[in-house]
XYZ file of C-alpha atoms in Angstrom:
700
model
C -8.318 9.874 -8.469
C -4.760 10.311 -7.236
C -4.556 8.289 -4.013
C -2.003 5.488 -4.315
C -0.865 3.169 -1.526
C 2.234 2.103 -3.439
C 4.343 4.037 -5.934
C 6.918 2.312 -8.155
C 9.219 4.130 -10.565
C 11.122 2.278 -13.298
C 14.340 3.515 -14.909
C 14.244 1.579 -18.206
C 17.099 0.443 -20.443
C 17.152 -0.660 -24.067
C 20.569 -2.278 -23.687
C 21.705 -5.826 -23.080
C 21.854 -7.838 -19.857
C 24.125 -6.069 -17.362
C 25.046 -9.073 -15.221
C 24.505 -9.912 -11.566
C 26.325 -6.931 -10.057
C 24.294 -3.704 -9.556
C 25.517 -1.031 -11.960
C 24.423 2.033 -13.891
C 22.716 1.833 -17.277
C 20.677 -1.130 -16.053
C 17.014 -1.209 -15.065
C 16.250 0.064 -11.562
C 12.988 0.197 -9.647
C 12.197 2.374 -6.652
C 9.203 1.574 -4.472
C 7.506 3.635 -1.771
C 4.688 1.866 0.074
C 2.503 3.586 2.649
C 5.006 6.421 2.840
C 8.065 4.224 3.454
C 10.886 3.955 0.917
C 12.166 0.534 -0.071
C 15.756 -0.064 -1.075
C 16.114 0.413 -4.875
C 15.811 -2.858 -6.787
C 18.438 -3.698 -9.391
C 17.079 -5.553 -12.450
C 19.608 -6.863 -14.938
C 17.476 -7.171 -18.106
C 14.022 -6.537 -19.557
C 12.831 -10.121 -19.238
C 13.497 -10.041 -15.522
C 11.950 -6.571 -15.276
C 8.705 -7.736 -16.867
C 8.479 -10.565 -14.322
C 9.309 -8.254 -11.391
C 6.709 -5.655 -12.410
C 4.048 -8.322 -13.007
C 4.782 -9.793 -9.593
C 4.483 -6.375 -7.944
C 1.173 -5.698 -9.685
C -0.276 -9.048 -8.626
C 1.007 -8.617 -5.074
C -0.554 -5.154 -4.685
C -3.848 -6.251 -6.221
C -4.043 -9.230 -3.889
C -3.301 -7.000 -0.897
C -5.978 -4.491 -1.939
C -3.456 -1.672 -2.439
C -3.664 0.865 -5.273
C -0.471 0.966 -7.352
C 1.184 3.728 -9.393
C 3.874 2.511 -11.833
C 5.927 5.259 -13.443
C 8.167 4.637 -16.485
C 10.881 6.988 -17.733
C 10.197 6.706 -21.484
C 7.465 8.208 -23.712
C 4.176 6.349 -24.052
C 3.463 8.018 -27.394
C 5.176 9.527 -30.425
C 4.843 12.990 -32.049
C 1.494 13.688 -33.674
C 0.954 11.913 -37.004
C 3.232 8.954 -36.315
C 0.562 6.497 -35.138
C -1.690 7.103 -38.145
C 1.226 7.008 -40.580
C 2.404 3.675 -39.164
C -0.862 1.876 -38.420
C -3.618 3.906 -40.077
C -5.049 4.796 -36.647
C -4.255 7.812 -34.485
C -4.556 6.007 -31.142
C -1.328 5.269 -29.250
C -2.331 1.684 -28.416
C -2.299 0.830 -32.128
C 1.439 1.571 -32.018
C 1.850 -0.526 -28.855
C 0.182 -3.500 -30.579
C 2.232 -2.990 -33.759
C 5.517 -2.957 -31.864
C 4.671 -5.942 -29.682
C 4.067 -8.039 -32.797
C 7.473 -7.146 -34.289
C 9.995 -6.541 -31.508
C 12.037 -9.652 -30.702
C 13.909 -9.317 -27.442
C 16.265 -11.379 -25.289
C 18.710 -10.575 -22.467
C 21.613 -10.282 -24.907
C 20.099 -8.887 -28.106
C 17.003 -7.429 -29.748
C 15.935 -6.340 -33.206
C 15.037 -2.716 -32.420
C 17.359 -1.322 -35.136
C 15.800 -3.526 -37.824
C 12.275 -2.637 -36.678
C 13.195 1.063 -36.754
C 14.429 0.651 -40.355
C 11.144 -1.053 -41.263
C 9.266 1.886 -39.733
C 11.380 4.392 -41.676
C 10.408 2.598 -44.883
C 6.768 3.535 -44.265
C 7.520 7.259 -44.296
C 8.899 9.508 -47.056
C 12.431 10.829 -47.115
C 15.050 9.664 -44.608
C 14.026 8.811 -41.044
C 12.436 9.573 -38.660
C 14.582 7.074 -36.639
C 18.360 7.327 -36.729
C 21.513 5.822 -35.164
C 22.371 2.314 -36.274
C 24.300 0.831 -33.330
C 25.200 -2.443 -35.070
C 28.336 -3.329 -37.035
C 26.330 -4.275 -40.110
C 24.636 -1.671 -42.274
C 20.833 -1.552 -42.181
C 19.198 -0.042 -45.298
C 17.022 2.912 -44.390
C 18.531 3.503 -40.918
C 21.268 6.173 -40.959
C 24.157 5.942 -38.516
C 24.286 9.717 -38.117
C 21.535 12.282 -38.026
C 21.202 12.836 -41.777
C 17.395 12.754 -41.793
C 15.232 14.811 -44.104
C 11.737 14.858 -45.526
C 10.078 12.289 -43.271
C 7.334 14.780 -42.396
C 7.086 14.213 -38.631
C 7.776 16.658 -35.771
C 11.149 16.282 -34.070
C 9.639 16.285 -30.580
C 6.325 15.846 -28.831
C 4.829 18.942 -27.226
C 5.973 17.626 -23.836
C 9.621 17.422 -24.953
C 9.411 20.902 -26.478
C 8.580 22.221 -23.000
C 11.121 20.055 -21.115
C 14.690 21.401 -20.989
C 17.196 18.583 -21.464
C 14.697 16.110 -22.926
C 15.838 14.035 -25.920
C 14.016 13.245 -29.139
C 12.313 9.864 -29.357
C 13.859 9.249 -32.808
C 17.411 8.646 -31.511
C 18.107 4.922 -31.048
C 21.599 4.916 -29.539
C 24.271 6.966 -27.836
C 23.705 9.407 -24.990
C 20.009 10.051 -24.496
C 18.878 7.099 -26.650
C 15.195 7.450 -25.809
C 14.142 5.733 -29.032
C 15.686 2.417 -27.972
C 13.858 2.613 -24.650
C 10.513 3.212 -26.354
C 10.845 0.389 -28.885
C 11.821 -2.145 -26.211
C 9.605 -0.755 -23.453
C 6.195 -0.364 -25.112
C 5.858 -4.090 -25.987
C 6.465 -4.941 -22.321
C 3.872 -2.394 -21.167
C 1.403 -3.756 -23.690
C 1.799 -7.306 -22.348
C 1.551 -6.188 -18.731
C -1.525 -4.090 -19.525
C -3.216 -6.998 -21.247
C -2.144 -9.483 -18.573
C -4.061 -7.725 -15.797
C -6.856 -6.114 -17.809
C -9.209 -4.547 -16.786
C -7.278 -3.580 -13.645
C -4.742 -1.361 -15.465
C -5.233 2.144 -16.876
C -2.608 4.046 -18.904
C -2.300 7.795 -18.311
C -3.211 10.097 -19.954
C -5.000 7.899 -22.505
C -7.454 6.288 -20.065
C -9.270 7.439 -16.908
C -7.333 6.506 -13.754
C -10.186 4.604 -12.150
C -8.411 1.254 -11.841
C -6.291 -0.310 -9.079
C -3.113 -0.015 -11.224
C -1.977 3.076 -13.131
C 0.792 3.218 -15.754
C 2.199 6.758 -15.913
C 4.974 8.355 -17.967
C 7.421 10.244 -15.750
C 10.969 11.593 -16.051
C 13.647 11.642 -13.302
C 15.207 14.706 -14.939
C 12.442 16.757 -13.327
C 14.068 16.239 -9.881
C 17.653 16.488 -11.085
C 18.621 18.964 -8.338
C 17.699 16.534 -5.550
C 19.250 13.568 -7.364
C 22.577 15.404 -7.677
C 22.614 16.066 -3.937
C 22.069 12.365 -3.207
C 24.611 11.321 -5.834
C 27.270 13.486 -4.205
C 27.197 11.161 -1.199
C 28.083 8.172 -3.433
C 26.179 5.348 -5.032
C 24.577 4.764 -8.420
C 22.668 7.681 -9.916
C 19.930 5.505 -11.420
C 19.241 3.958 -8.020
C 18.945 7.405 -6.415
C 16.618 8.588 -9.200
C 14.023 5.859 -8.830
C 14.045 5.982 -5.039
C 13.642 9.745 -4.869
C 11.070 9.989 -7.655
C 8.937 7.262 -6.069
C 9.162 9.166 -2.784
C 8.217 12.412 -4.551
C 5.096 11.016 -6.221
C 3.998 9.320 -3.004
C 4.633 12.451 -0.944
C 2.762 14.938 -3.141
C -0.245 16.699 -1.720
C -3.345 15.100 -3.320
C -4.352 18.418 -4.909
C -0.906 18.791 -6.485
C -0.980 15.230 -7.759
C -4.446 15.750 -9.233
C -3.233 18.901 -10.985
C -0.317 17.009 -12.517
C -2.604 14.226 -13.752
C -5.273 16.518 -15.221
C -3.900 16.584 -18.762
C -5.368 16.292 -22.259
C -2.876 14.586 -24.576
C -4.827 11.796 -26.322
C -2.196 10.881 -28.924
C 1.265 11.965 -27.826
C 1.002 11.446 -24.073
C 2.631 13.654 -21.448
C 5.277 13.697 -18.729
C 3.669 13.737 -15.297
C 4.965 16.644 -13.194
C 6.011 18.799 -16.130
C 5.581 22.474 -15.140
C 5.317 21.305 -11.489
C 8.999 20.571 -10.887
C 9.145 22.649 -7.722
C 6.484 20.509 -6.057
C 8.208 17.278 -7.081
C 11.580 18.473 -5.806
C 10.124 19.484 -2.453
C 8.403 16.108 -2.076
C 11.624 14.288 -3.028
C 13.895 16.312 -0.766
C 16.271 14.490 1.573
C 15.447 16.677 4.580
C 17.422 15.401 7.555
C 15.077 14.756 10.472
C 15.771 12.765 13.620
C 13.916 9.463 13.804
C 11.392 8.900 16.577
C 12.951 7.634 19.800
C 12.194 3.901 19.883
C 14.733 2.686 22.453
C 15.041 -0.464 20.359
C 18.473 -1.819 19.425
C 16.802 -3.883 16.692
C 15.294 -0.838 14.983
C 16.343 -0.228 11.366
C 16.945 3.201 9.857
C 13.785 5.194 9.232
C 11.982 4.105 6.065
C 13.540 0.635 5.917
C 11.328 -2.449 6.224
C 12.059 -5.775 7.830
C 11.742 -8.908 5.743
C 9.265 -11.263 7.466
C 10.598 -14.682 8.459
C 8.199 -16.561 6.178
C 9.110 -14.366 3.202
C 12.825 -15.025 3.724
C 12.157 -18.762 4.062
C 10.106 -18.757 0.867
C 12.967 -17.003 -0.902
C 15.414 -19.687 0.190
C 13.067 -22.496 -0.717
C 12.429 -21.134 -4.215
C 16.080 -20.472 -5.090
C 17.924 -23.496 -3.722
C 18.230 -27.046 -4.993
C 20.309 -30.172 -4.277
C 23.994 -29.440 -4.878
C 25.681 -32.741 -3.972
C 26.486 -35.779 -6.088
C 25.170 -39.325 -5.656
C 26.775 -42.703 -5.095
C 25.703 -46.347 -4.685
C 26.404 -47.688 -1.204
C 26.137 -51.104 0.392
C 23.350 -51.116 2.942
C 25.653 -51.417 5.921
C 27.375 -48.102 5.054
C 24.257 -46.096 4.270
C 22.948 -45.185 7.732
C 22.442 -41.430 8.048
C 22.752 -40.851 4.304
C 20.044 -39.158 2.249
C 18.363 -41.375 -0.335
C 18.732 -40.132 -3.893
C 16.576 -42.823 -5.539
C 13.454 -44.648 -4.453
C 13.903 -48.116 -2.939
C 11.644 -50.817 -4.451
C 11.057 -54.169 -2.725
C 12.610 -57.105 -4.559
C 10.642 -59.580 -2.454
C 7.431 -59.486 -0.427
C 7.499 -59.291 3.354
C 6.577 -61.771 4.597
C 7.488 -63.745 1.473
C 4.829 -66.374 2.203
C 1.952 -66.848 4.630
C 3.285 -67.726 8.095
C 2.300 -68.165 11.681
C 2.446 -65.364 14.217
C 2.624 -67.652 17.297
C 3.726 -71.034 18.528
C 0.775 -73.410 18.257
C -1.062 -75.790 15.949
C -2.314 -75.203 12.428
C -5.256 -76.623 10.518
C -7.904 -75.784 7.934
C -10.655 -73.729 9.556
C -13.294 -75.174 7.200
C -12.714 -78.653 8.679
C -13.903 -77.608 12.160
C -17.316 -78.591 13.406
C -19.520 -77.072 16.108
C -18.494 -76.881 19.753
C -15.275 -78.262 21.214
C -12.725 -79.685 18.814
C -10.487 -82.747 18.802
C -8.106 -83.074 15.836
C -5.502 -85.749 15.039
C -1.884 -84.531 14.784
C 0.256 -85.333 11.777
C 3.893 -86.175 12.384
C 6.454 -83.435 11.972
C 6.312 -79.673 12.366
C 6.812 -76.368 10.530
C 9.519 -74.077 11.929
C 11.058 -70.811 10.701
C 13.432 -71.755 7.898
C 12.346 -75.452 8.035
C 8.880 -75.723 6.514
C 6.670 -78.801 6.857
C 7.509 -81.027 3.881
C 4.018 -82.176 2.910
C 0.319 -81.282 2.929
C -1.846 -81.368 6.051
C -4.956 -83.459 5.427
C -8.321 -81.797 6.035
C -9.483 -82.403 9.601
C -5.905 -82.800 10.910
C -3.524 -80.423 12.678
C 0.241 -79.873 12.591
C 2.677 -78.361 15.071
C 3.837 -74.839 13.941
C 6.340 -72.404 15.450
C 6.425 -68.590 15.233
C 7.502 -67.335 11.822
C 7.103 -70.724 10.135
C 5.592 -70.935 6.660
C 2.050 -72.273 6.745
C 1.946 -75.763 5.188
C -0.487 -76.578 2.434
C -3.883 -77.273 4.028
C -3.349 -74.813 6.925
C -4.979 -71.385 7.136
C -5.591 -70.958 10.886
C -3.418 -71.369 13.992
C -4.402 -71.784 17.621
C -2.090 -70.730 20.454
C -0.356 -73.627 22.173
C -1.582 -72.200 25.509
C -5.184 -72.840 24.380
C -4.575 -76.500 23.479
C -4.579 -79.771 25.458
C -2.215 -82.293 23.810
C -2.940 -85.986 24.020
C -1.545 -89.121 22.368
C -1.420 -88.064 18.692
C -4.249 -85.552 18.985
C -5.137 -82.088 20.334
C -8.269 -80.646 21.923
C -9.414 -77.016 22.160
C -12.559 -74.952 22.648
C -14.592 -73.825 19.634
C -15.106 -70.238 18.451
C -11.706 -69.579 16.862
C -11.959 -67.269 13.841
C -10.653 -68.233 10.410
C -7.026 -67.158 9.713
C -6.425 -66.433 13.396
C -2.752 -66.004 14.410
C -1.466 -66.004 10.836
C 0.170 -63.479 8.535
C -0.648 -63.244 4.837
C 2.128 -63.216 2.265
C 3.064 -59.596 1.465
C 0.725 -58.152 4.081
C 3.566 -55.857 5.226
C 5.234 -55.148 1.862
C 4.374 -56.524 -1.559
C 7.014 -57.253 -4.158
C 7.478 -54.122 -6.296
C 6.263 -51.734 -3.596
C 8.196 -48.484 -3.110
C 9.295 -48.747 0.487
C 11.440 -45.597 0.797
C 11.333 -42.370 -1.217
C 14.134 -39.953 -2.198
C 15.046 -37.411 0.431
C 14.724 -39.756 3.378
C 17.591 -39.954 5.848
C 18.248 -43.659 6.310
C 17.697 -44.937 9.857
C 18.574 -48.328 11.374
C 14.882 -49.257 11.032
C 15.030 -48.390 7.318
C 18.056 -50.631 6.954
C 16.111 -53.495 8.523
C 13.225 -52.929 6.113
C 15.552 -52.831 3.104
C 17.260 -56.029 4.166
C 13.920 -57.779 4.715
C 12.866 -57.190 1.118
C 16.199 -58.175 -0.428
C 17.895 -54.784 -0.875
C 21.675 -54.910 -0.560
C 22.582 -51.494 -2.017
C 20.989 -48.056 -2.157
C 21.764 -44.827 -4.069
C 22.407 -41.909 -1.715
C 23.548 -38.318 -1.911
C 27.064 -37.483 -0.838
C 27.123 -35.613 2.477
C 26.891 -31.836 2.272
C 30.132 -30.025 3.083
C 29.622 -26.864 5.138
C 32.414 -24.314 5.594
C 32.370 -22.420 8.907
C 34.060 -19.024 9.304
C 34.222 -16.705 12.317
C 34.998 -13.035 11.668
C 36.275 -10.232 13.878
C 39.477 -8.793 15.325
C 38.043 -9.271 18.810
C 38.077 -13.078 18.607
C 40.749 -15.368 20.048
C 40.890 -19.140 20.215
C 39.421 -20.693 23.397
C 42.236 -21.340 25.829
C 44.435 -18.674 24.276
C 45.327 -15.291 25.723
C 42.510 -12.780 25.462
C 43.636 -9.185 25.486
C 41.576 -6.189 26.484
C 38.380 -6.034 24.451
C 38.835 -9.563 23.101
C 36.562 -12.571 23.548
C 36.863 -16.282 22.936
C 35.349 -17.599 19.711
C 32.249 -19.511 20.834
C 30.567 -19.623 17.436
C 32.873 -21.953 15.522
C 32.653 -24.858 18.013
C 28.882 -24.416 18.161
C 28.360 -24.167 14.391
C 30.677 -27.027 13.463
C 28.917 -29.136 16.099
C 25.504 -28.288 14.670
C 26.690 -29.085 11.142
C 27.880 -32.517 12.255
C 24.670 -33.135 14.213
C 22.749 -32.437 11.008
C 24.755 -35.222 9.355
C 27.030 -33.039 7.209
C 30.795 -32.559 6.920
C 32.127 -29.468 8.684
C 35.035 -27.612 7.077
C 36.512 -25.334 9.739
C 38.075 -22.326 7.999
C 39.053 -20.681 11.272
C 38.945 -17.097 12.436
C 39.232 -14.232 9.938
C 40.237 -10.699 11.050
C 38.325 -7.580 10.054
C 39.981 -7.422 6.648
C 38.095 -7.641 3.376
C 41.061 -9.222 1.639
C 41.316 -11.936 4.299
C 37.579 -12.541 4.250
C 37.558 -12.626 0.454
C 40.250 -15.318 0.525
C 38.308 -17.366 3.085
C 35.113 -17.083 1.064
C 36.986 -18.100 -2.088
C 38.277 -21.212 -0.318
C 34.829 -22.009 1.069
C 33.276 -21.685 -2.383
C 35.933 -23.999 -3.845
C 35.814 -26.706 -1.159
C 32.295 -26.594 0.317
C 28.672 -26.674 -0.765
C 27.516 -23.936 1.608
C 29.250 -21.349 3.801
C 28.287 -20.247 7.322
C 29.910 -17.052 8.562
C 29.315 -15.391 11.906
C 29.796 -11.689 12.500
C 30.054 -8.881 9.963
C 26.531 -9.340 8.596
C 25.161 -5.919 9.539
C 25.933 -2.525 7.987
C 28.688 -1.096 10.171
C 32.199 -0.060 9.185
C 33.616 -3.501 10.009
C 30.700 -5.577 8.704
C 32.621 -7.017 5.784
C 30.439 -10.054 5.018
C 27.451 -8.006 3.891
C 29.739 -5.463 2.220
C 31.500 -8.100 0.101
C 28.238 -9.801 -0.851
C 26.785 -6.455 -1.868
C 29.876 -5.559 -3.893
C 29.562 -8.870 -5.721
C 25.890 -8.187 -6.421
C 25.118 -11.392 -4.567
C 23.149 -10.214 -1.535
C 19.683 -11.748 -1.553
C 17.973 -10.582 1.641
C 18.856 -9.332 5.075
C 17.354 -7.423 8.003
C 15.041 -10.288 8.809
C 12.166 -9.540 11.198
C 13.507 -11.968 13.763
C 14.568 -11.797 17.405
C 17.266 -12.736 18.173
C 19.017 -12.320 14.847
C 18.779 -8.723 13.610
C 21.533 -8.866 10.964
C 21.279 -11.915 8.701
C 22.851 -11.901 5.256
C 21.611 -14.379 2.664
C 23.749 -14.357 -0.454
C 25.948 -16.218 -2.909
C 29.739 -16.239 -3.316
C 31.274 -17.939 -6.330
C 28.046 -19.866 -6.851
C 28.019 -21.131 -3.251
C 25.201 -20.058 -0.880
C 26.371 -17.991 2.086
C 24.538 -17.541 5.379
C 25.969 -14.466 7.080
C 24.958 -15.127 10.677
C 25.049 -12.596 13.509
C 28.152 -12.590 15.672
C 26.183 -13.110 18.858
C 26.173 -16.882 19.600
C 22.516 -16.970 20.684
C 21.390 -15.193 17.519
C 23.788 -17.262 15.407
C 22.317 -20.510 16.697
C 18.702 -19.394 16.285
C 19.342 -18.185 12.726
C 21.122 -21.434 11.896
C 18.196 -23.507 13.133
C 15.470 -21.361 11.564
C 17.096 -20.530 8.203
C 20.257 -22.492 7.500
C 18.967 -25.861 8.669
C 16.001 -26.239 6.247
C 18.038 -24.676 3.438
C 20.926 -27.089 3.965
C 18.518 -30.031 4.101
C 17.198 -28.994 0.685
C 20.724 -28.657 -0.724
C 21.633 -32.062 0.741
C 18.809 -33.700 -1.214
C 16.527 -34.145 1.760
C 13.982 -31.593 0.625
C 12.687 -28.653 2.635
C 12.344 -29.814 6.233
C 10.259 -27.633 8.558
C 10.730 -28.342 12.284
C 7.901 -30.090 14.145
C 6.414 -27.853 16.826
C 3.931 -28.691 19.575
C 1.193 -26.597 21.155
C 1.775 -26.617 24.905
C 0.703 -24.501 27.886
C 3.015 -21.646 28.810
C 4.759 -21.597 32.133
C 5.620 -17.899 31.828
C 4.206 -14.438 31.171
C 5.230 -12.083 28.352
C 4.008 -8.961 26.597
C 5.285 -9.051 22.987
C 5.506 -6.075 20.642
C 4.428 -6.461 16.988
C 6.843 -6.528 14.061
C 9.207 -9.457 14.591
C 8.938 -13.175 15.150
C 10.596 -14.115 18.415
C 12.290 -17.299 19.572
C 12.744 -17.775 23.334
C 15.107 -20.330 24.805
C 12.857 -22.826 26.520
C 12.398 -26.294 27.968
C 9.478 -28.446 29.119
C 8.912 -28.984 32.845
C 5.788 -30.416 34.484
C 3.915 -30.247 31.198
C 4.581 -26.510 30.691
C 7.086 -24.569 28.572
C 9.340 -22.487 30.750
C 11.681 -19.880 29.274
C 15.144 -18.718 30.243
C 15.231 -16.014 32.902
C 16.702 -13.432 30.529
C 15.951 -12.710 26.863
C 19.327 -11.003 26.456
C 21.039 -12.562 23.470
C 24.397 -12.214 25.214
C 23.422 -14.883 27.775
C 25.111 -17.903 26.156
C 24.325 -20.041 29.214
C 20.693 -19.955 28.103
C 21.551 -22.074 25.063
C 22.964 -24.809 27.281
C 20.042 -24.497 29.706
C 17.421 -24.763 26.956
C 16.104 -27.914 25.298
C 14.195 -26.111 22.569
C 12.622 -22.826 21.510
C 9.255 -21.190 22.065
C 8.185 -19.494 18.818
C 6.080 -16.353 19.178
C 4.215 -15.003 16.109
C 5.037 -11.829 14.175
C 2.210 -9.799 15.671
C 1.657 -8.478 19.174
C 0.860 -11.031 21.873
C -0.037 -11.092 25.560
C 0.897 -14.435 27.077
C 0.080 -15.638 30.547
C 0.636 -18.928 32.392
C -1.477 -21.663 30.829
C -1.895 -19.924 27.473
C -1.018 -22.049 24.434
C 2.381 -21.449 22.845
C 4.358 -23.302 20.165
C 7.320 -25.253 21.513
C 9.968 -26.654 19.131
C 12.421 -29.137 20.688
C 15.991 -28.827 19.432
C 15.647 -32.404 18.193
C 13.022 -31.266 15.676
C 15.695 -29.303 13.826
C 17.948 -32.365 13.421
């Protein structure tokens, strides 16, 4: 009954949207999957929470994992409430009743008015109290002046739980009532959405892939306080530790906690078993296993797969640049913003593909042919002025419009010319050596679609069909920042422990190769104030920001720290080699790619992540690089867990890789002409085995 692959714990809130920055009194979710803790997830409002929980449920179902979802508010009310409100004693009657009446949005909800409507169904004053609005609501007292409503003050579970609050209080410290009224409608929708895969404890048998369970972080308060003393947000600690506790329980202990009879009021899982929960949640300090891997994350932290990070970028980004109308001659390399439609057919009329003689094929007889020549000729730009009589021929030159009466042309090399006549062998097919009007492009055809980068060939096509102007996106502006006290400008004086800044020249060069404007914001020391100022300037003057260095989690890794402080960090710790630290975030509304400080890793991360993302923001759409399956000219034993990119080039039909995989070997970037991409899983590669080779040109 109690085996769960994934445990999620939700700290609910009945309040308004709390904004983009992680903070207390919001909604938090802790997840432990297969014994490993995830970083707590900050959720700013209930609408977002419903979507996040639904997504988790669908993800776990699809993966075949059993899911426990714990919520920190009561699933039921004290005995007698359900029947008094709905006429039925079952808790789900209350869930349905509330879902029909609660109106909720990120900024406001009607829970106080609904509570007043509930109070009107019971005698006396109450049971709900605390009107948190400025306007008076008849039937809902601001203070606890209740009397005569006839319902118990607490469920049996709360009576046995020190520190638990009554479900009738709607606001102030311990406002459980507001959580219930806003939470149960969400649970009801989620339950119905994935029925029959969801069971609600303790009202239904836990025989489904997803279990909804009432739980309370107060049961592990001792462990939470210890974690809180080290800093951070209490709510985030609570959900992480409680998810760990439930996942880490011995199956017999978990079964004992879930073996409860409470058909109307519900129960708090773990009540009377607090010692077991606290032991399972404990932050016992143990050394991690020795992995001898500089890319290893702290124990219990997962990598984000490359494809997952790419999907995140693709789903969240959109074109950010304006458009302008340009004359054709100034549009090369620009990204089309509107489709180009042919104003004229190409060719505009039927014409000849060769120099020769034209005639009507139907006028030919059997065998060898002798046809009289009419005077004159048809040349490109100087068409024949009249009609060609049937049975006669006319001189035509390449590209000339076919005169009336001509549908077939014979090469001049296949003709003997006499005095006013020509002779040639029979067997020529009708319409030979001619082009039909519009056979290349018809008038009104869409010849180029939005997102295309205009090439010289495109410009020729546009001109051929009468296009003089096109609408294009403005070029993307990309700010480039290098961070670190150790950096000095190339050619300057490098002191002890200092290195020359190789990243900025490389990144600005890549940006310009991609067809964008590079805004060089220089080197920034290891100072959060200085970095904040540089990011502010980048956000004001550029469409996207590339930083290098400071993207990990060390004392001087200020890029990730600032993005986290702003609540703008999207993903990092990508399962990629090279490229361990990669911050993906937003600063002042501008996307930020926090690249590793190592030049090799910085270039690989730029090509793999920043390049397709910038193409999308530039209006080009998501552009995946074109790879080719080729035989390997090397041997390698690859460990599972990360996607790897090896510096490589093609020689003698095989992909050879740089002699060292060390990401400090910058010379390997200059040596290479592309990358060999190795999959996420383990691989044994020998000479001749097929590998995927991506030329650098495929990224541009």
